[in-house]
Coordinates of C-alpha atoms and ligand atoms in Angstrom, one line a residue:
X395 CA 43.4 22.5 -2.3
X396 CA 43.4 18.9 -2.6
X397 CA 40.0 18.4 -0.7
X398 CA 38.4 21.2 -2.4
X399 CA 39.3 19.4 -5.5
X400 CA 37.5 16.1 -4.5
X401 CA 34.7 18.1 -2.8
X402 CA 33.9 19.9 -6.3
X403 CA 32.8 16.9 -8.0
X404 CA 29.9 16.1 -5.5
X405 CA 28.4 20.0 -6.4
X406 CA 25.7 20.7 -8.6
X407 CA 25.8 24.2 -10.4
X408 CA 24.2 26.5 -7.8
X409 CA 27.3 27.7 -6.4
X410 CA 28.3 28.3 -2.2
X411 CA 25.3 30.4 0.0
X412 CA 23.5 27.4 1.5
X413 CA 20.1 28.0 3.1
X414 CA 20.6 25.2 5.1
X415 CA 23.8 22.8 6.2
X416 CA 22.9 19.7 8.0
X417 CA 26.5 18.3 9.4
X418 CA 28.5 16.1 11.5
X419 CA 25.5 13.5 10.8
X420 CA 25.8 10.0 8.9
X421 CA 24.0 11.2 5.6
X422 CA 22.9 7.8 4.0
X423 CA 22.3 9.0 0.3
X424 CA 21.5 6.1 -1.6
X425 CA 23.4 6.8 -4.3
X426 CA 24.3 5.0 -6.9
X427 CA 27.3 4.1 -4.9
X428 CA 25.4 3.6 -1.9
X429 CA 27.9 6.8 -0.3
X430 CA 27.7 7.8 3.5
X431 CA 28.7 11.6 4.2
X432 CA 28.5 13.7 7.0
X433 CA 27.0 16.6 5.8
X434 CA 24.5 18.4 2.9
X435 CA 23.8 21.8 1.7
X436 CA 20.3 23.4 0.8
X437 CA 19.1 25.9 -1.2
X438 CA 15.9 27.2 -2.7
X439 CA 14.4 23.4 -1.8
X440 CA 17.0 21.6 -3.4
X441 CA 19.8 20.0 -2.3
X442 CA 23.2 21.6 -3.7
X443 CA 25.9 19.6 -2.1
X444 CA 26.8 16.6 0.1
X445 CA 30.1 15.6 1.5
X446 CA 32.3 15.8 4.7
X447 CA 31.4 18.7 7.5
X448 CA 34.7 20.3 6.9
X449 CA 34.4 20.5 3.1
X450 CA 30.2 21.8 3.1
X451 CA 30.7 24.3 5.8
X452 CA 34.1 25.4 3.8
X453 CA 32.5 26.1 0.9
X454 CA 28.5 26.4 1.3
X455 CA 28.3 28.5 4.5
X456 CA 27.6 32.2 4.5
X457 CA 26.6 34.6 7.2
X458 CA 22.9 34.0 6.6
X459 CA 23.3 30.4 6.4
X460 CA 21.4 28.3 8.9
X461 CA 23.8 25.8 10.4
X462 CA 22.5 22.4 12.1
X463 CA 24.9 19.8 14.1
X464 CA 23.0 16.3 13.6
X465 CA 25.2 15.4 16.6
X466 CA 26.0 12.1 14.7
X467 CA 22.1 11.1 13.6
X468 CA 21.2 9.4 10.8
X469 CA 19.6 11.0 7.8
X470 CA 17.8 9.0 5.3
X471 CA 16.1 10.0 1.6
X472 CA 12.3 11.1 3.0
X473 CA 10.5 7.7 2.4
X474 CA 8.1 7.0 0.2
X475 CA 5.2 4.5 0.4
X476 CA 4.3 3.5 -2.8
X477 CA 0.7 1.5 -2.1
X478 CA -2.0 3.9 0.5
X479 CA -5.6 4.7 0.8
X480 CA -5.0 8.2 2.4
X481 CA -8.5 9.6 2.2
X482 CA -10.2 6.0 3.3
X483 CA -7.5 6.1 5.9
X484 CA -8.0 9.3 7.2
X485 CA -11.8 9.3 7.5
X486 CA -11.6 5.9 9.2
X487 CA -10.7 7.9 12.6
X488 CA -11.4 11.2 11.8
X489 CA -14.6 11.2 14.0
X490 CA -13.7 8.5 16.8
X491 CA -10.6 6.5 17.3
X492 CA -11.0 2.6 16.1
X493 CA -10.4 -0.1 19.4
X494 CA -7.7 -3.0 18.0
X495 CA -10.1 -5.6 16.4
X496 CA -8.0 -8.8 16.9
X497 CA -10.5 -11.3 18.3
X498 CA -14.0 -11.9 17.7
X499 CA -14.5 -11.1 21.5
X500 CA -13.2 -7.6 20.4
X501 CA -15.7 -7.2 17.7
X502 CA -18.5 -8.3 19.8
X503 CA -17.3 -5.7 22.3
X504 CA -17.1 -2.8 19.7
X505 CA -20.7 -4.0 18.5
X506 CA -22.0 -3.8 21.9
X507 CA -20.6 -0.4 23.0
X508 CA -22.0 1.2 19.5
X509 CA -25.3 -0.1 20.2
X510 CA -25.1 2.1 23.4
X511 CA -24.6 5.2 21.3
X512 CA -26.8 3.8 18.1
X513 CA -30.3 4.5 17.9
X514 CA -32.2 0.9 18.0
X515 CA -32.7 0.0 14.1
X516 CA -29.8 2.1 13.2
X517 CA -26.8 0.5 11.1
X518 CA -23.4 -0.9 13.1
X519 CA -20.6 -1.2 10.9
X520 CA -17.7 -3.3 12.4
X521 CA -14.4 -1.4 10.4
X522 CA -12.5 -3.6 8.4
X523 CA -11.2 -6.4 9.8
X524 CA -9.0 -9.5 8.0
X525 CA -9.9 -12.4 9.5
X526 CA -6.2 -13.9 9.2
X527 CA -5.7 -11.6 11.6
X528 CA -8.1 -12.5 14.1
X529 CA -7.2 -15.0 17.1
X530 CA -9.5 -17.6 16.2
X531 CA -8.8 -17.6 12.3
X532 CA -12.3 -17.8 11.9
X533 CA -14.9 -15.5 9.6
X534 CA -17.3 -14.6 12.3
X535 CA -21.0 -15.6 11.4
X536 CA -24.4 -14.1 12.2
X537 CA -24.6 -15.9 15.9
X538 CA -21.1 -13.8 16.3
X539 CA -22.6 -10.7 15.3
X540 CA -26.0 -10.8 17.3
X541 CA -24.6 -9.5 20.3
X542 CA -26.7 -6.4 19.6
X543 CA -30.1 -7.9 18.5
X544 CA -31.9 -4.2 17.6
X545 CA -29.3 -2.8 15.5
X546 CA -28.6 -4.3 11.9
X547 CA -24.8 -5.1 12.3
X548 CA -22.4 -5.7 9.4
X549 CA -18.8 -6.7 9.4
X550 CA -16.6 -5.1 6.7
X551 CA -14.1 -7.9 5.7
X552 CA -13.6 -6.2 2.5
X553 CA -14.7 -8.3 -0.4
X554 CA -16.3 -10.7 2.1
X555 CA -18.9 -9.1 4.6
X556 CA -20.5 -10.4 7.6
X557 CA -24.3 -9.6 8.7
X558 CA -26.5 -10.7 11.8
X559 CA -29.9 -11.9 12.0
X560 CA -31.7 -8.4 11.6
X561 CA -29.5 -7.2 9.0
X562 CA -30.3 -10.2 6.9
X563 CA -34.0 -9.8 7.7
X564 CA -34.5 -6.2 6.9
X565 CA -32.3 -6.7 3.8
X566 CA -34.6 -9.7 3.1
X567 CA -32.0 -12.1 2.6
X568 CA -33.2 -15.6 3.2
X569 CA -32.6 -19.5 2.0
X570 CA -34.1 -18.7 -1.2
X571 CA -32.3 -15.4 -2.0
X572 CA -30.2 -16.5 -5.2
X573 CA -26.6 -15.8 -5.3
X574 CA -25.8 -12.4 -7.1
X575 CA -23.3 -13.1 -10.2
X576 CA -20.0 -13.8 -8.7
X577 CA -21.0 -13.7 -5.3
X578 CA -22.3 -16.4 -2.5
X579 CA -24.8 -15.9 0.3
X580 CA -23.4 -18.5 2.8
X581 CA -25.6 -21.3 4.2
X582 CA -25.0 -22.6 7.4
X583 CA -25.6 -26.6 7.7
X584 CA -29.4 -26.2 8.2
X585 CA -29.6 -24.6 4.7
X586 CA -30.2 -20.8 6.5
X587 CA -27.9 -18.2 5.4
X588 CA -24.9 -17.9 8.1
X589 CA -24.4 -14.4 7.6
X590 CA -21.4 -14.7 5.1
X591 CA -21.9 -12.7 2.0
X592 CA -18.9 -13.5 -0.2
X593 CA -18.6 -10.8 -3.2
X594 CA -22.0 -10.1 -2.3
X595 CA -22.4 -7.0 0.0
X596 CA -24.5 -5.3 -2.4
X597 CA -27.6 -7.6 -1.0
X598 CA -27.4 -5.3 2.0
X599 CA -29.7 -2.5 2.3
X600 CA -29.5 0.8 3.6
X601 CA -26.0 0.1 5.2
X602 CA -24.1 2.9 5.1
X603 CA -20.5 2.4 5.2
X604 CA -18.6 5.6 6.2
X605 CA -21.2 7.4 8.2
X606 CA -21.8 11.0 6.6
X607 CA -19.2 13.2 5.7
X608 CA -19.0 16.7 4.2
X609 CA -16.6 18.0 1.6
X610 CA -14.7 19.7 4.2
X611 CA -14.5 17.0 6.7
X612 CA -12.7 14.8 4.0
X613 CA -10.1 18.0 3.1
X614 CA -9.4 17.9 6.7
X615 CA -9.1 14.1 7.2
X616 CA -7.1 13.8 4.2
X617 CA -4.7 16.7 5.8
X618 CA -4.6 14.7 8.8
X619 CA -3.5 11.7 7.7
X620 CA -1.1 13.0 5.0
X621 CA 0.3 14.7 8.3
X622 CA 1.0 11.4 9.9
X623 CA 2.4 10.1 7.2
X624 CA 4.9 13.1 7.3
X625 CA 5.4 12.2 11.0
X626 CA 5.9 8.6 9.9
X627 CA 9.1 9.6 8.0
X628 CA 7.1 9.8 4.8
X629 CA 7.8 12.9 1.7
X630 CA 5.7 11.0 -0.8
X631 CA 2.9 8.6 -1.0
X632 CA 1.1 6.3 -3.8
X633 CA -2.7 6.8 -3.1
X634 CA -3.7 3.6 -5.0
X635 CA -7.4 3.8 -5.8
X636 CA -8.8 7.5 -6.6
X637 CA -12.7 8.4 -8.3
X638 CA -12.9 11.4 -10.1
X639 CA -14.6 12.8 -6.6
X640 CA -11.6 11.7 -4.6
X641 CA -9.3 13.8 -7.1
X642 CA -11.1 16.7 -6.4
X643 CA -10.4 16.3 -2.6
X644 CA -6.6 16.0 -3.2
X645 CA -6.9 19.0 -5.8
X646 CA -8.8 21.2 -3.2
X647 CA -6.2 20.4 -0.5
X648 CA -3.3 21.4 -3.0
X649 CA -5.0 24.7 -4.2
X650 CA -4.8 25.7 -0.4
X651 CA -1.5 24.9 -0.4
X652 CA -1.6 22.5 2.6
X653 CA -0.3 19.1 1.0
X654 CA 1.9 17.7 3.7
X655 CA 3.4 15.1 1.4
X656 CA 3.7 14.6 -2.0
X657 CA 1.4 12.5 -3.1
X658 CA 1.0 10.4 -7.1
X659 CA -2.6 9.0 -7.5
X660 CA -3.8 5.9 -9.2
X661 CA -6.9 6.5 -10.9
X662 CA -8.7 3.0 -10.8
X663 CA -11.6 2.3 -13.2
X664 CA -15.1 0.7 -12.3
X665 CA -14.3 -2.1 -14.8
X666 CA -17.8 -4.0 -13.9
X667 CA -19.4 -2.8 -16.8
X668 CA -20.0 -3.3 -20.4
X669 CA -16.2 -3.1 -22.3
X670 CA -17.2 -0.5 -24.8
X671 CA -18.3 2.0 -21.8
X672 CA -15.0 1.5 -19.7
X673 CA -13.2 2.1 -23.1
X674 CA -15.0 4.8 -23.5
X675 CA -14.4 6.5 -20.2
X676 CA -10.6 6.0 -20.8
X677 CA -10.2 8.0 -24.1
X678 CA -13.0 10.6 -22.8
X679 CA -10.4 11.4 -19.6
X680 CA -8.1 14.3 -20.0
X681 CA -5.7 12.2 -17.3
X682 CA -2.9 10.7 -17.9
X683 CA 0.4 9.3 -16.3
X684 CA 3.0 12.1 -15.1
X685 CA 0.2 15.0 -15.5
X686 CA 0.6 17.5 -12.5
X687 CA 3.5 18.8 -10.7
X688 CA 5.6 17.6 -8.1
X689 CA 3.3 17.6 -5.5
X690 CA 0.4 16.2 -6.9
X691 CA 0.2 14.2 -10.2
X692 CA -1.1 11.3 -11.9
X693 CA 0.7 7.8 -12.0
X694 CA -0.9 4.6 -12.8
X695 CA -4.1 3.4 -14.6
X696 CA -5.7 0.1 -12.2
X697 CA -8.1 -2.2 -12.2
X698 CA -8.9 -4.6 -9.8
X699 CA -8.8 -8.2 -11.4
X700 CA -9.1 -10.2 -8.0
X701 CA -10.3 -10.4 -4.5
X702 CA -8.4 -10.9 -1.4
X703 CA -6.1 -13.6 -0.2
X704 CA -7.4 -12.4 3.1
X705 CA -10.8 -13.2 2.6
X706 CA -10.4 -16.3 0.0
X707 CA -11.4 -14.4 -3.0
X708 CA -7.9 -14.2 -4.6
X709 CA -7.8 -16.0 -7.6
X710 CA -5.7 -18.6 -7.0
X711 CA -3.6 -21.3 -9.0
X712 CA -4.6 -24.1 -6.4
X713 CA -8.0 -24.8 -4.4
X714 CA -8.3 -23.0 -1.1
X715 CA -9.1 -26.4 0.6
X716 CA -10.8 -26.9 3.8
X717 CA -9.1 -24.7 6.2
X718 CA -10.8 -22.1 3.7
X719 CA -14.5 -23.0 5.0
X720 CA -13.0 -21.5 8.4
X721 CA -11.1 -18.9 8.2
X722 CA -13.2 -17.4 4.8
X723 CA -16.6 -19.4 5.3
X724 CA -16.1 -20.8 2.0
X725 CA -18.0 -24.0 1.2
X726 CA -16.5 -25.5 -1.9
X727 CA -13.1 -27.0 -0.9
X728 CA -12.2 -26.7 -4.9
X729 CA -13.1 -23.0 -5.3
X730 CA -10.1 -21.1 -6.3
X731 CA -11.2 -17.5 -5.6
X732 CA -12.6 -14.8 -8.3
X733 CA -11.2 -13.7 -11.5
X734 CA -13.5 -10.2 -11.9
X735 CA -12.6 -9.5 -15.9
X736 CA -12.3 -12.0 -18.3
X737 CA -8.9 -11.8 -20.3
X738 CA -10.2 -10.4 -23.6
X739 CA -12.1 -7.5 -21.6
X740 CA -8.6 -7.2 -19.8
X741 CA -6.8 -6.8 -22.9
X742 CA -9.1 -4.3 -24.3
X743 CA -9.3 -2.2 -21.2
X744 CA -5.4 -2.1 -20.5
X745 CA -5.0 -1.2 -24.5
X746 CA -7.0 1.3 -24.3
X747 CA -5.1 2.8 -21.1
X748 CA -2.0 1.9 -22.8
X749 CA -2.5 4.1 -25.9
X750 CA -3.2 7.0 -23.6
X751 CA 0.1 6.9 -22.3
X752 CA -0.9 5.4 -18.9
X753 CA 1.4 3.2 -16.6
X754 CA -0.8 0.3 -16.2
X755 CA -1.4 -2.1 -12.9
X756 CA -4.0 -4.3 -11.6
X757 CA -4.6 -5.5 -8.0
X758 CA -3.7 -9.1 -8.5
X759 CA -3.0 -11.5 -5.3
X760 CA -3.6 -15.0 -6.4
X761 CA -1.5 -16.4 -9.0
X762 CA -4.1 -17.3 -11.2
X763 CA -4.6 -13.3 -11.4
X764 CA -0.8 -12.8 -11.5
X765 CA -0.6 -15.7 -14.6
X766 CA -3.8 -13.6 -16.3
X767 CA -2.1 -10.3 -16.2
X768 CA 0.8 -11.1 -17.4
X769 CA -0.8 -12.9 -20.1
X770 CA -2.4 -9.6 -20.9
X771 CA 1.2 -7.6 -20.3
X772 CA 3.0 -9.9 -23.0
X773 CA -0.1 -9.2 -25.8
X774 CA 0.6 -5.4 -25.0
X775 CA 4.0 -5.9 -25.2
X776 CA 4.4 -8.0 -28.5
X777 CA 2.5 -4.6 -30.4
X778 CA 4.7 -2.2 -28.5
X779 CA 7.6 -2.6 -25.7
X780 CA 6.1 -2.4 -22.4
X781 CA 8.6 -2.0 -20.2
X782 CA 9.1 2.2 -20.7
X783 CA 5.9 2.6 -19.3
X784 CA 7.2 1.0 -15.9
X785 CA 3.8 -0.7 -15.6
X786 CA 3.5 -3.1 -12.9
X787 CA 2.2 -6.0 -11.0
X788 CA 0.2 -4.7 -8.0
X789 CA 0.6 -7.1 -4.9
X790 CA 1.6 -10.1 -6.6
X791 CA 1.4 -12.1 -3.6
X792 CA 1.4 -15.5 -5.0
X793 CA 4.4 -15.3 -7.6
X794 CA 5.9 -18.3 -9.5
X795 CA 9.5 -18.7 -10.7
X796 CA 7.7 -18.8 -14.3
X797 CA 5.9 -15.4 -13.1
X798 CA 9.1 -14.0 -12.0
X799 CA 11.0 -15.0 -15.4
X800 CA 8.0 -13.4 -17.5
X801 CA 8.1 -10.4 -15.5
X802 CA 12.1 -9.9 -16.1
X803 CA 12.0 -11.0 -19.5
X804 CA 9.3 -8.0 -20.5
X805 CA 10.7 -5.6 -17.7
X806 CA 7.5 -5.3 -15.6
X807 CA 8.3 -4.2 -12.2
X808 CA 6.1 -4.5 -8.7
X809 CA 4.3 -2.8 -6.0
X810 CA 4.9 -5.0 -2.4
X811 CA 3.7 -5.5 0.9
X812 CA 6.0 -7.3 2.6
X813 CA 4.1 -6.2 6.0
X814 CA 1.6 -9.1 5.1
X815 CA 4.3 -11.7 5.2
X816 CA 4.3 -10.6 9.3
X817 CA 0.3 -10.3 9.7
X818 CA -0.8 -12.9 7.4
X819 CA 1.4 -16.0 6.8
X820 CA 0.5 -17.8 9.8
X821 CA -3.4 -18.4 8.7
X822 CA -2.4 -18.4 5.0
X823 CA 0.0 -21.5 5.7
X824 CA -2.7 -23.4 6.9
X825 CA -4.9 -22.6 4.0
X826 CA -2.5 -23.4 1.3
X827 CA 0.6 -25.6 3.0
X828 CA 3.9 -24.3 3.2
X829 CA 5.3 -25.4 -0.1
X830 CA 2.6 -23.1 -1.5
X831 CA 4.3 -20.1 0.4
X832 CA 7.8 -20.7 -1.6
X833 CA 7.0 -17.7 -3.5
X834 CA 4.9 -15.4 -1.2
X835 CA 6.5 -11.9 -1.8
X836 CA 9.8 -13.3 -2.9
X837 CA 12.0 -10.0 -2.6
X838 CA 15.3 -11.9 -3.0
X839 CA 13.9 -13.5 -6.2
X840 CA 12.6 -10.0 -7.8
X841 CA 16.2 -7.7 -7.0
X842 CA 18.2 -10.8 -8.0
X843 CA 16.5 -10.8 -11.5
X844 CA 16.8 -6.8 -11.5
X845 CA 12.8 -6.1 -10.9
X846 CA 12.5 -2.9 -9.6
X847 CA 10.4 -3.6 -6.6
X848 CA 8.4 -0.9 -4.6
X849 CA 7.8 -1.0 -1.2
X850 CA 4.0 -0.4 0.0
X851 CA 1.7 -0.8 3.2
X852 CA -1.6 -0.9 1.5
X853 CA -2.8 1.5 4.6
X854 CA -6.3 1.4 4.5
X855 CA -8.1 2.1 8.2
X856 CA -6.5 3.2 11.1
X857 CA -4.4 6.6 11.8
X858 CA -1.8 4.4 14.3
X859 CA 1.2 4.0 12.1
X860 CA 1.6 0.4 13.7
X861 CA -1.8 -1.0 14.7
X862 CA -3.4 0.3 11.5
X863 CA -4.6 -2.4 8.6
X864 CA -2.0 -2.0 7.1
X865 CA 0.6 -0.9 9.5
X866 CA 2.2 2.1 7.4
X867 CA 5.3 3.0 10.0
X868 CA 8.2 2.3 7.0
X869 CA 10.6 1.3 9.5
X870 CA 8.2 -2.1 10.5
X871 CA 7.8 -2.3 6.5
X872 CA 11.6 -2.2 6.0
X873 CA 11.7 -4.9 9.3
X874 CA 9.7 -7.2 7.6
X875 CA 11.4 -7.6 4.4
X876 CA 14.4 -7.9 6.2
X877 CA 13.7 -10.3 8.6
X878 CA 10.4 -12.1 7.3
X879 CA 9.4 -12.8 10.6
X880 CA 5.8 -13.4 11.2
X881 CA 3.6 -12.6 14.0
X882 CA 4.3 -15.9 15.4
X883 CA 7.8 -15.6 15.1
X884 CA 8.8 -18.1 12.6
X885 CA 10.7 -17.1 9.2
X886 CA 9.4 -18.5 6.3
X887 CA 11.4 -19.3 3.1
X888 CA 14.5 -17.3 4.5
X889 CA 16.0 -17.2 1.3
X890 CA 14.2 -14.5 0.1
X891 CA 15.5 -12.0 3.0
X892 CA 17.0 -8.9 1.7
X893 CA 19.6 -7.0 3.1
X894 CA 18.9 -3.5 4.8
X895 CA 20.4 -1.4 2.0
X896 CA 18.4 -3.2 -0.1
X897 CA 15.0 -2.5 2.2
X898 CA 15.6 1.2 1.8
X899 CA 16.0 1.2 -1.6
X900 CA 12.3 -0.4 -1.7
X901 CA 10.9 2.5 0.4
X902 CA 13.1 5.1 -1.4
X903 CA 14.8 5.3 -5.0
X904 CA 12.8 2.4 -6.4
X905 CA 9.4 3.5 -5.3
X906 CA 10.9 7.0 -6.8
X907 CA 11.1 5.0 -9.8
X908 CA 7.9 3.4 -10.0
X909 CA 6.6 6.9 -9.9
X910 CA 8.7 8.3 -12.4
X911 CA 10.3 10.4 -9.5
X912 CA 13.6 9.0 -9.5
X913 CA 15.3 12.2 -11.1
X914 CA 14.1 14.7 -8.4
X915 CA 13.7 12.1 -5.5
X916 CA 14.5 8.8 -3.6
X917 CA 18.3 9.8 -3.1
X918 CA 20.5 12.9 -1.5
X919 CA 22.0 13.9 -4.6
X920 CA 23.0 17.7 -5.8
X921 CA 20.1 19.0 -7.8
X922 CA 17.4 16.7 -6.3
X923 CA 14.8 18.1 -4.0
X924 CA 15.7 18.6 0.1
X925 CA 13.5 15.6 1.4
X926 CA 14.8 13.7 4.3
X927 CA 14.2 12.3 7.4
X928 CA 16.2 12.4 10.7
X929 CA 16.0 9.4 12.3
X930 CA 16.8 8.3 16.4
X931 CA 18.9 5.5 15.7
X932 CA 21.4 4.3 12.9
X933 CA 19.0 2.2 10.5
X934 CA 22.5 0.1 8.8
X935 CA 24.0 -0.6 12.4
X936 CA 21.0 -0.8 15.1
X937 CA 20.4 -4.4 16.4
X938 CA 18.1 -5.9 14.0
X939 CA 14.8 -5.9 15.8
X940 CA 15.4 -2.2 16.9
X941 CA 14.6 -1.2 13.0
X942 CA 11.1 -1.6 13.5
X943 CA 11.4 0.7 16.4
X944 CA 13.1 3.3 14.8
X945 CA 11.4 6.9 15.2
X946 CA 11.7 10.0 12.8
X947 CA 13.2 13.5 14.6
X948 CA 12.2 15.4 11.9
X949 CA 10.8 15.2 8.4
X950 CA 12.2 17.5 5.4
X951 CA 10.3 18.6 2.8
X952 CA 11.7 20.9 -0.1
X953 CA 13.8 22.0 2.4
X954 CA 11.3 22.8 5.1
X955 CA 10.7 21.1 8.3
X956 CA 7.3 19.2 7.8
X957 CA 7.0 17.2 10.9
X958 CA 9.5 17.3 14.5
X959 CA 12.4 19.6 14.6
X960 CA 16.2 19.6 14.5
Ligands
ZN892 ZN1 -4.5 -0.9 -1.9

């Protein structure tokens, strides 16, 4: 009787008669007390009780209950990646697989292979590759890409593109071509274009980026990608840049009842237009935060405020310096990157979105961009408290003590990509110096200030969870958050390391919080959705380096297995 009294505390008002009971496990609930229990019961897709195996089996089991002995296995809440680009990633390997492009030689091999199956004169586009991750740590030039001279070749480095000699020729790009606004046609020592186009890829004529995909292809590619997320242990993702046409693809998949995981959409508006036009599009749109249901809904309104640290266009507080020339093809050592939206315009856009009820964010990587966004958030905060909207800094790679304090003061939260710490710090530290890496993804500093930190990958290319750009294996990303170990093995600013418990919260309850989903998911508690992942080793006690090697055994959403088996 005494046990029953204890147990009744943990039961929601659903009564007995579970559909499913998992017992004899190590179930990490991630509730407010970070409780670990042995058993969980599920009915109608919801968790009805958690507790000891004896209690749950005793009170919740009937003749129709399916009972699964976990054999001591660890169970975590269904993991959430707050930042992916599912459709783009799904299409990237929908028709053919991509090789790992980790050196200029590998890029040249890719071009030579593509040339064999591509008719002469047609474009070859090297899929998005980030220069800091190349062995040579330099941006490929026209000469590097000239290994298939009968094909125009473009290298997709995100905000900065590379072009070979033929690509420049057919696009009419010469030593006399004027730089587009905010962009640069980079010249070599001889005054000729060296093939690097900084914020100027629009000068390339006739390049098709992703081949041609039918609407059905897109739906199928999205479905495949979301299934791979489920296989990685994810039960919800935030898709961080959708257009109206892309929203329709998600809706189509949902209408068929085929969404493999829950999705929260971020509407990224094109702000490179007159402010009146952007504002009236926001006002005319019927979308806003939390519109939709538990499978598909809108989360955030986003603009892109600066470029990328991987290509030397993030808007920094300090100059890129001499190494920027090698890594990014930067010609001006005093360059600080690009701010795409001037502050007054940003304020007017954000104010219009705020007035429509949106949660706000902006892509900001460089410190200068972070400071600009926080200036605007402060202006809005003075008009009406911003904290309830859960507005956030997206990436925020180059934080500062002052920016951290401003975020804490306003109740602004953050969406981070700690995997970049692992992949990009070796090159970035050569650009900016170790001292300027002090607040690069400062997870400990955020958490100690009570700033909610949502974990994400920024997955955009590739289907393999470990080799994709960016790796979306949540266990790799949690490992990166815990260890701060770079790909060269060093630990930069170990005082920013966090615990396993905190890393797990970043990929569960805190990511759910950013998505306004913490009442229904992100932890294993009675009344919440039965979204969980069973894993092959104990996340909390395995050797630290084994965390990145954890594999899901089964993933469950709404009490139904969506990957694996138990
Ligand atoms: Zn992104």
